mmCIF file of C-alpha atoms in Angstrom:
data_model
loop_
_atom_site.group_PDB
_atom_site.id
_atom_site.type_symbol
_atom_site.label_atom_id
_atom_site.label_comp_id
_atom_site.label_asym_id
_atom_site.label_seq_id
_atom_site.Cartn_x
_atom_site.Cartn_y
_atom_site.Cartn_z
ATOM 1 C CA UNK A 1 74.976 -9.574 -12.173
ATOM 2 C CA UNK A 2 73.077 -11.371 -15.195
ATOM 3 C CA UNK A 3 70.580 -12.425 -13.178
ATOM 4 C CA UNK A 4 69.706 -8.849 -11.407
ATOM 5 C CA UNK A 5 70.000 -7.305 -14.835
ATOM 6 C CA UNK A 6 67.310 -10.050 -16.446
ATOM 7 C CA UNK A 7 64.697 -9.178 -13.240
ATOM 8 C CA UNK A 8 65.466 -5.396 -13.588
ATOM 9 C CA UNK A 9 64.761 -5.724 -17.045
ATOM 10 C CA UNK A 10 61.518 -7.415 -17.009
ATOM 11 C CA UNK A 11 60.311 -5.372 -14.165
ATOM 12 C CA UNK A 12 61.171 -1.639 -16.208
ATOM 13 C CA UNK A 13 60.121 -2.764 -19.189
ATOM 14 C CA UNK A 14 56.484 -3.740 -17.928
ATOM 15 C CA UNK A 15 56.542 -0.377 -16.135
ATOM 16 C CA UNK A 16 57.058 1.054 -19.644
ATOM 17 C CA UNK A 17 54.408 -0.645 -21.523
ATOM 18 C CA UNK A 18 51.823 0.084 -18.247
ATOM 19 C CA UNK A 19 53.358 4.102 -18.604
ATOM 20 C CA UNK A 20 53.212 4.285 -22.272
ATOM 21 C CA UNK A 21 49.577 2.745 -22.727
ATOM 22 C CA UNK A 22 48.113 4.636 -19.479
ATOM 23 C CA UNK A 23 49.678 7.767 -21.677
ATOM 24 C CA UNK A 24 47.975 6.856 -24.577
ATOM 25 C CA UNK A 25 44.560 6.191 -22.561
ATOM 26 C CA UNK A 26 44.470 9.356 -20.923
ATOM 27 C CA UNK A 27 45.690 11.538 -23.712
ATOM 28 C CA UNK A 28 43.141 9.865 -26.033
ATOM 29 C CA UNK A 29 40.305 10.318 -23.806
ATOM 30 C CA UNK A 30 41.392 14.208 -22.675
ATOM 31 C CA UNK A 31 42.430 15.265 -26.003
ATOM 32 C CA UNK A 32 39.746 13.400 -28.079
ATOM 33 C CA UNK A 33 36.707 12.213 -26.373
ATOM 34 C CA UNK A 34 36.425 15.025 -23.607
ATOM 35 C CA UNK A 35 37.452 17.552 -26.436
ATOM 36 C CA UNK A 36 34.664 19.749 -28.099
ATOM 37 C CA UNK A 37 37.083 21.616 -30.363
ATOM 38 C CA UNK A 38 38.277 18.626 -32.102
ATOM 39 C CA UNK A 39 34.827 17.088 -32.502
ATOM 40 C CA UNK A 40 33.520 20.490 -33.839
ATOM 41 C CA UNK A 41 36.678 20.261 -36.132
ATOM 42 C CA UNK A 42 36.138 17.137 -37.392
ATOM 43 C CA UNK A 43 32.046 15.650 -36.726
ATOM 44 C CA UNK A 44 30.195 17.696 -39.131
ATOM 45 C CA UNK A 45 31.921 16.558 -42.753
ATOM 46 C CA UNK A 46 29.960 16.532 -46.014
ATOM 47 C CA UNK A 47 29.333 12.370 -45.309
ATOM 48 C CA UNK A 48 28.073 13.032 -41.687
ATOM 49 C CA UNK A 49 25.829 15.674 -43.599
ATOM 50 C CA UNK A 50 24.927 13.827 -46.328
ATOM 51 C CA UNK A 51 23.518 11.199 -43.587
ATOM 52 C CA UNK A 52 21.869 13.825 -41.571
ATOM 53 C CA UNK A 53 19.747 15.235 -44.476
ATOM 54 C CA UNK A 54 18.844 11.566 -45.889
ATOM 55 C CA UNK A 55 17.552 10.809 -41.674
ATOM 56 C CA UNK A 56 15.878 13.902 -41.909
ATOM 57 C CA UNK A 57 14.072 13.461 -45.193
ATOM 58 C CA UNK A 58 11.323 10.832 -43.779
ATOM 59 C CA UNK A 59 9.401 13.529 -42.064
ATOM 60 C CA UNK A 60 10.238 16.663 -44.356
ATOM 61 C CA UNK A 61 8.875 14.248 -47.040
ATOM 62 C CA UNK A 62 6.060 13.884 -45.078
ATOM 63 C CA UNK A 63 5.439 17.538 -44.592
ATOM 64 C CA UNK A 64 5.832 17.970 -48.552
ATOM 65 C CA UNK A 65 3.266 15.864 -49.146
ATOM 66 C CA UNK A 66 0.658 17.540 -46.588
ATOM 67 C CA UNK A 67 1.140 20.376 -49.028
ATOM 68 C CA UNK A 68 1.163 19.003 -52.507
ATOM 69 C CA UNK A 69 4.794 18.982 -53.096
ATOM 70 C CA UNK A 70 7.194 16.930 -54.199
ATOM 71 C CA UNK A 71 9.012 14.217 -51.992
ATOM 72 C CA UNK A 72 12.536 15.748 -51.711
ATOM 73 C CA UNK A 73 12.107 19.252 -52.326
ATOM 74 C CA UNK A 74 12.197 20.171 -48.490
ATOM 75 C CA UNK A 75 15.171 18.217 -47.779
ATOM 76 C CA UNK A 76 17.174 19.767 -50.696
ATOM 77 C CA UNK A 77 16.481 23.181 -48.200
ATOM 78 C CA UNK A 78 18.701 21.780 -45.157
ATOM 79 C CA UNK A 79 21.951 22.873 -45.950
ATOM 80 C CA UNK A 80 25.012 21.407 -44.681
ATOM 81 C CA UNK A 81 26.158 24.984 -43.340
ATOM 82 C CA UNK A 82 22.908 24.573 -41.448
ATOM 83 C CA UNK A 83 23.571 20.912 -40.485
ATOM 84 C CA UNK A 84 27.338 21.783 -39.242
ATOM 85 C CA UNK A 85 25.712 24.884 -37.199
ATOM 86 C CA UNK A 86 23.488 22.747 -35.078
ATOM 87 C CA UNK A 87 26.125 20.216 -34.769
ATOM 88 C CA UNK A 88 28.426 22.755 -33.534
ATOM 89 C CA UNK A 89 25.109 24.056 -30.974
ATOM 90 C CA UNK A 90 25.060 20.248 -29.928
ATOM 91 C CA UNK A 91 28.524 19.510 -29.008
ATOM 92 C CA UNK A 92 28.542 22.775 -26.894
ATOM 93 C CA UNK A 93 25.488 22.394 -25.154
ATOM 94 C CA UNK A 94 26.268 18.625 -24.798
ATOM 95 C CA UNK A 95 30.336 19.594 -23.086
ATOM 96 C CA UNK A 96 28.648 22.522 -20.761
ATOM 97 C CA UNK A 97 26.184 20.650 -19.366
ATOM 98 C CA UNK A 98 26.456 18.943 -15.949
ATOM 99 C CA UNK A 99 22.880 17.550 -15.190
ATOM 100 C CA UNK A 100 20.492 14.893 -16.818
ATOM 101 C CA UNK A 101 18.169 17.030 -17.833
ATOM 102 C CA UNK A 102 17.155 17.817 -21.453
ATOM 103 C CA UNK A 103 19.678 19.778 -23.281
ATOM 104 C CA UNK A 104 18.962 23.543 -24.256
ATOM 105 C CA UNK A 105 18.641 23.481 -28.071
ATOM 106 C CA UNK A 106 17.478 26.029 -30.148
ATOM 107 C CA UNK A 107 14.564 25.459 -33.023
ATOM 108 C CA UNK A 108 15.478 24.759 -36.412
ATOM 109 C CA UNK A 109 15.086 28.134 -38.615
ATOM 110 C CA UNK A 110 12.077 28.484 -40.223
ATOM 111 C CA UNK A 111 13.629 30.878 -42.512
ATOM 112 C CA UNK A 112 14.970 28.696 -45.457
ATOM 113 C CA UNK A 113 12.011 26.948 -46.168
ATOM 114 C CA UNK A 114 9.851 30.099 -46.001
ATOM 115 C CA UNK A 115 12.765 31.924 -48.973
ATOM 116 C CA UNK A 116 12.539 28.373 -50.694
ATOM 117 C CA UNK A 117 8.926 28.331 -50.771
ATOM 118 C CA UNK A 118 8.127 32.361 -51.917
ATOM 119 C CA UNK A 119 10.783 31.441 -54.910
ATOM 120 C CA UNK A 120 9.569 27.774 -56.294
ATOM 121 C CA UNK A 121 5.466 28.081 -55.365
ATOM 122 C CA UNK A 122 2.331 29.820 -55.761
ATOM 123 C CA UNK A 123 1.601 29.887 -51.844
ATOM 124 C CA UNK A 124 -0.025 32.325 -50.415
ATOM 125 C CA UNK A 125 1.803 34.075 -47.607
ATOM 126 C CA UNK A 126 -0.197 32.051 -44.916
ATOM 127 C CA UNK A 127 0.512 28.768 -46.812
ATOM 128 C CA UNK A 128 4.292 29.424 -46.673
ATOM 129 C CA UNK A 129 4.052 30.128 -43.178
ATOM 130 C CA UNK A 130 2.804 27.171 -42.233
ATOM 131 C CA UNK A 131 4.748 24.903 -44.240
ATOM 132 C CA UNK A 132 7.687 26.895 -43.530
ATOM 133 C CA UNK A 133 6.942 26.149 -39.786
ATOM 134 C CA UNK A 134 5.591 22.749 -40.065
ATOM 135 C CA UNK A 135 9.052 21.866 -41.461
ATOM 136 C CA UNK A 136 11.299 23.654 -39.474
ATOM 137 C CA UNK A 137 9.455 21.767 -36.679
ATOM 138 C CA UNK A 138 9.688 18.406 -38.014
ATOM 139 C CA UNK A 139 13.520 18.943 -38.474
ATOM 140 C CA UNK A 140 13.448 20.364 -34.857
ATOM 141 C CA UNK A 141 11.536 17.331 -33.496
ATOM 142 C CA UNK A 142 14.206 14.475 -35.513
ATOM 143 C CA UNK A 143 17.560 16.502 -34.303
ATOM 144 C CA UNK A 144 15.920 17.143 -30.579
ATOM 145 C CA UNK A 145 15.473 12.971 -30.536
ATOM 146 C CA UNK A 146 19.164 13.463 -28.672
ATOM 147 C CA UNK A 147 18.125 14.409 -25.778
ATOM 148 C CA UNK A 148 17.471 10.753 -24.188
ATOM 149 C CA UNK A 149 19.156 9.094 -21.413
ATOM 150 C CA UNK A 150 20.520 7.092 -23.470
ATOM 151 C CA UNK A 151 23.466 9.271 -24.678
ATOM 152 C CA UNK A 152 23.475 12.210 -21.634
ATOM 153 C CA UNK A 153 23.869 10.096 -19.085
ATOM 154 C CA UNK A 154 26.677 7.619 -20.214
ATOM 155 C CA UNK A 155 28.299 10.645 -21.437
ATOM 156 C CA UNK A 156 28.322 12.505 -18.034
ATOM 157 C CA UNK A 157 29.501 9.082 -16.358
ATOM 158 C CA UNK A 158 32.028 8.881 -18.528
ATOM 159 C CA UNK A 159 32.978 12.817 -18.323
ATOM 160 C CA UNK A 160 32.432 12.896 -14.161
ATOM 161 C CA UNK A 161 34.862 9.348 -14.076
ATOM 162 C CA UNK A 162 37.392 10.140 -11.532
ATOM 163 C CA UNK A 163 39.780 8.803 -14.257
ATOM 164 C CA UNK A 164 38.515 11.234 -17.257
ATOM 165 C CA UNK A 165 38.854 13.651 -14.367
ATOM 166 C CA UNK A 166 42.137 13.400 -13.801
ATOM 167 C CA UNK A 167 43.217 12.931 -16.932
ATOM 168 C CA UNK A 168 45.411 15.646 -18.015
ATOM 169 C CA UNK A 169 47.459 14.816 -14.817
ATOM 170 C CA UNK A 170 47.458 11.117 -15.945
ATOM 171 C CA UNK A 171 49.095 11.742 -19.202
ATOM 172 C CA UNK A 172 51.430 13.933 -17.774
ATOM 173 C CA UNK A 173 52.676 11.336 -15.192
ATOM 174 C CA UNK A 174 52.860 8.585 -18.203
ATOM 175 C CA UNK A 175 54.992 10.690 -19.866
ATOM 176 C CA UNK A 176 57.603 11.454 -17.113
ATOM 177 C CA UNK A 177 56.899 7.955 -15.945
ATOM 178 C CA UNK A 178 57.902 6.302 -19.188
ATOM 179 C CA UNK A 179 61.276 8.811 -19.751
ATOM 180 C CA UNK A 180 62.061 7.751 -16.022
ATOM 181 C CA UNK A 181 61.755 3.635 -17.123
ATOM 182 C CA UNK A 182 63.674 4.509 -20.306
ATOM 183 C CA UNK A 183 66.425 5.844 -18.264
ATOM 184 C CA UNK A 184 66.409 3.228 -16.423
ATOM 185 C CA UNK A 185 66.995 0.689 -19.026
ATOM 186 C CA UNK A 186 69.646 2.600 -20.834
ATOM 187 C CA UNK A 187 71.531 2.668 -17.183
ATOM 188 C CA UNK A 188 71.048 -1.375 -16.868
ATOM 189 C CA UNK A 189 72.848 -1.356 -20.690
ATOM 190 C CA UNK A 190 75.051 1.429 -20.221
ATOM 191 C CA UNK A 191 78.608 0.281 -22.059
ATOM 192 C CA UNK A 192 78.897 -3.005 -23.997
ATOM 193 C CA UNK A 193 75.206 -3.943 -24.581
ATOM 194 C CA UNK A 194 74.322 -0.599 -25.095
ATOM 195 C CA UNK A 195 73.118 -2.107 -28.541
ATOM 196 C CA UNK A 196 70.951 -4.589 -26.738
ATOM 197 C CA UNK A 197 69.684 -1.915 -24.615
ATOM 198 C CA UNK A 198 68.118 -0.270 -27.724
ATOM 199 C CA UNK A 199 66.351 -2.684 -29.143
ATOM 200 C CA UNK A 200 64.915 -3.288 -25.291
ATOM 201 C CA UNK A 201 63.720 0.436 -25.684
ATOM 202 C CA UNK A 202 62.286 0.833 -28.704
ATOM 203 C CA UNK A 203 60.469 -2.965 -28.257
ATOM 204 C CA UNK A 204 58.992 -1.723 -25.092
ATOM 205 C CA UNK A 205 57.551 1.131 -26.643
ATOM 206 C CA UNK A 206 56.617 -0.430 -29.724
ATOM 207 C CA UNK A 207 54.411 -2.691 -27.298
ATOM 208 C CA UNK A 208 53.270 0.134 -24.867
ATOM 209 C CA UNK A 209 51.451 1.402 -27.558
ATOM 210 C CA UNK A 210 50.510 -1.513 -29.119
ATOM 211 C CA UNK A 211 48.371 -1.853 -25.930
ATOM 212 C CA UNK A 212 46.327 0.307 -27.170
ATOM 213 C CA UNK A 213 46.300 0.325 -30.565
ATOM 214 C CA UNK A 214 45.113 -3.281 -30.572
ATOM 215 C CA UNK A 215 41.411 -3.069 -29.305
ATOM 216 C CA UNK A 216 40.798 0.166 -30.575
ATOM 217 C CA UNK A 217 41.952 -1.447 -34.437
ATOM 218 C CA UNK A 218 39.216 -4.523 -33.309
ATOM 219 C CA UNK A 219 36.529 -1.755 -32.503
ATOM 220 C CA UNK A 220 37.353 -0.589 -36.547
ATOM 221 C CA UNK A 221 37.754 -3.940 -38.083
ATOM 222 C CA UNK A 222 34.781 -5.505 -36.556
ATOM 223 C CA UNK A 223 32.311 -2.512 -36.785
ATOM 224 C CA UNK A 224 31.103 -1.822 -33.348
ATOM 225 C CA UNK A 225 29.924 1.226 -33.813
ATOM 226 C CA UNK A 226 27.514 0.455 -37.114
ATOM 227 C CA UNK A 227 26.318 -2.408 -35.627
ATOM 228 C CA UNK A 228 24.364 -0.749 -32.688
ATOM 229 C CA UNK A 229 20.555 -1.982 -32.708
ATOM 230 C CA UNK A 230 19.306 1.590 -33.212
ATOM 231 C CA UNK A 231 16.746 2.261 -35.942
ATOM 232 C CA UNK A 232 17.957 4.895 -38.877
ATOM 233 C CA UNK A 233 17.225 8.034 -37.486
ATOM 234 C CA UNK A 234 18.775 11.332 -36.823
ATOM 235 C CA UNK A 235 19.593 10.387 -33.161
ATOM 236 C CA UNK A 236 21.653 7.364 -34.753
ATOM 237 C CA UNK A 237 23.631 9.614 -37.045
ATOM 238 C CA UNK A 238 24.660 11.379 -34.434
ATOM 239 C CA UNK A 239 25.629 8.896 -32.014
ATOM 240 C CA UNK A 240 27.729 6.779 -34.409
ATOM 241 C CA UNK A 241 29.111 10.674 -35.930
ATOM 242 C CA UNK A 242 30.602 11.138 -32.051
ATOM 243 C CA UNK A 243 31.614 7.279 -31.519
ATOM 244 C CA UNK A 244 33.353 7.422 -35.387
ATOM 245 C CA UNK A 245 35.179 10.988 -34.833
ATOM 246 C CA UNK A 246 36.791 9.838 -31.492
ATOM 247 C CA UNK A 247 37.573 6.252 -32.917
ATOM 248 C CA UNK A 248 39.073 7.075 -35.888
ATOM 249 C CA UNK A 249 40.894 10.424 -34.568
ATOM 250 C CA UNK A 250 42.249 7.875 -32.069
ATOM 251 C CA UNK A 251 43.101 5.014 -34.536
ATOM 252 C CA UNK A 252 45.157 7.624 -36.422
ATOM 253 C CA UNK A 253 47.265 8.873 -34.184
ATOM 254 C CA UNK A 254 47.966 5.321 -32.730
ATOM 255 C CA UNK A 255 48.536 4.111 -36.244
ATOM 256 C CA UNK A 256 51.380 6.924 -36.750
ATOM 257 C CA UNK A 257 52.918 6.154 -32.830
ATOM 258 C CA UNK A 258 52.727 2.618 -33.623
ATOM 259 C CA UNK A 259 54.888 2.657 -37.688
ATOM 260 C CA UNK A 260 57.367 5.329 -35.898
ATOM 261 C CA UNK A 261 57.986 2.787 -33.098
ATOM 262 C CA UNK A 262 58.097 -0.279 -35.471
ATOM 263 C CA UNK A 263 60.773 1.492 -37.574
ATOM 264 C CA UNK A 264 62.669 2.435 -34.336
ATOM 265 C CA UNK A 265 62.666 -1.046 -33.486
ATOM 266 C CA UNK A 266 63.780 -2.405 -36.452
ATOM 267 C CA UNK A 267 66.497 0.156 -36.962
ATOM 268 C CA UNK A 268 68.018 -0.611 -33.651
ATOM 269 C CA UNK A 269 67.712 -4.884 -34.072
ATOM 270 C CA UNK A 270 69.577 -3.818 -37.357
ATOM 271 C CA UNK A 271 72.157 -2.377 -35.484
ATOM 272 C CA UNK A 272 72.461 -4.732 -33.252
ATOM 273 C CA UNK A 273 72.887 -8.063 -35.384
ATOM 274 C CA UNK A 274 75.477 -5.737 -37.442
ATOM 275 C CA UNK A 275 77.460 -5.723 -33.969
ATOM 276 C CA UNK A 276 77.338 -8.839 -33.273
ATOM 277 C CA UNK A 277 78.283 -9.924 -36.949
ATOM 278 C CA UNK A 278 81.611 -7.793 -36.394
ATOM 279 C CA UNK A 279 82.223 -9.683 -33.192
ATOM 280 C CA UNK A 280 82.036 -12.740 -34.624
ATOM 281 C CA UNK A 281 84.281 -11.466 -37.260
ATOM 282 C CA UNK A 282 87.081 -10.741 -34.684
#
């Protein structure tokens, strides 16, 4: 009876780590990665703006000095309620399209710079025109640079996967999978090791979602993601702004899974060396 109980053991408890990290997987990659309302949420902060005006200030610097002004000044007009919009125009564009063709974006608003100029310079109306244009152009030209290959097409390989496809259905299987191998085990230590049985739960979901939280934590500890051999640019800010908001979104939530299950764990281990103390004691 032992022996049965040792081999059903082993065999539930790997289906529960395999259940609880395919979980994990899939709901990551549905409900992060493949989700435009959390990236819209949670992309365009004041640091991902902050780095998206100091990308963009190269050419608008250039553009200032075409026209006798200050380096700066035009980069001081992108706001980050600008920045956030076209982030926002991005993401959606970027989740509704299907093909690898460009993306539709729309031009960068000419508007600011032209208000901006009429209040702080003696141009004449033509003059403010044109820089007004020239700049909205230049910013048009550095936040357009994401339309490449390089970040459509892994994206719609990754989004067309058979596996990010079926997704949803995946999580929902790991779930009922993993109550089904729980279940199991607290039938194997039904009565007298029910203590034992415990721990065996909690430890295999402690390490079900250690599965996962592992390589993600080595993505963030090693710096994957900042280390990509791209030149500073706009297109750079916004790759690394998508890889970082699904990473550490992910990394969270794992983070959270992974103390509740550790705590689990250790509750029931304390239980059960306090029952077999009182055995002893007998």
């Amino acid at each position: 009876m032992k022996f049965f109980r040792f081999i059903g053991t082993a065999i539930v408890l790997i289906l529960l780590c395999a259940s609880i990290a395919l979980t994990l997987t899939a709901g990551g990659l549905r409900f992060l990665a493949l989700n435009p309302d959390y990236l819209k949420a949670f992309m365009p902060t004041k640091s991902y703006c902050a780095e998206m005006r100091a990308a963009l200030s190269e050419d608008l610097d250039h553009v200032a000095l075409l026209y006798g002004l200050p380096e700066g000044t035009l980069s001081e007009v992108v706001t980050d309620d600008a920045i956030h919009a076209h982030t926002v125009t991005l993401i959606d564009a970027l989740y509704a399209t299907d093909a690898k063709a460009p993306l539709s974006l729309p031009a960068y608003p000419a508007d600011g710079f032209k208000s901006y100029l009429r209040a702080n310079t003696a141009f004449s109306a033509e003059a403010v025109d044109d820089c007004a244009e020239d700049a909205a152009q230049a910013v048009t030209e550095d936040l357009s640079a994401v339309n490449t290959a390089l970040l459509i097409e892994p994206f719609l390989k990754l989004k067309n996967h058979t596996f990010s496809r079926s997704s949803l259905v995946l999580f929902a299987a790991g779930i009922l999978l993993s109550i089904v191998m729980l279940v199991f085990l607290s039938m194997l230590y039904y009565g007298k090791a029910k203590k034992t049985g415990a721990v065996l739960r909690t430890g295999g979901c402690f390490m079900g979602v250690t599965l996962v939280f592992v390589p993600v934590m080595q993505f963030i500890l090693f710096g994957y993601v900042e280390r990509l051999n791209i030149t500073a640019s706009a297109f750079r800010v916004i790759l690394t702004g998508f890889l970082n908001t699904i990473l550490y979104g992910w990394f969270i939530a794992l983070l959270a899974l992974e103390l509740l299950t550790f705590l689990l764990l250790l509750f029931a281990i304390v239980r059960a060396s306090r029952g077999s103390k009182n055995r002893r004691a007998r």
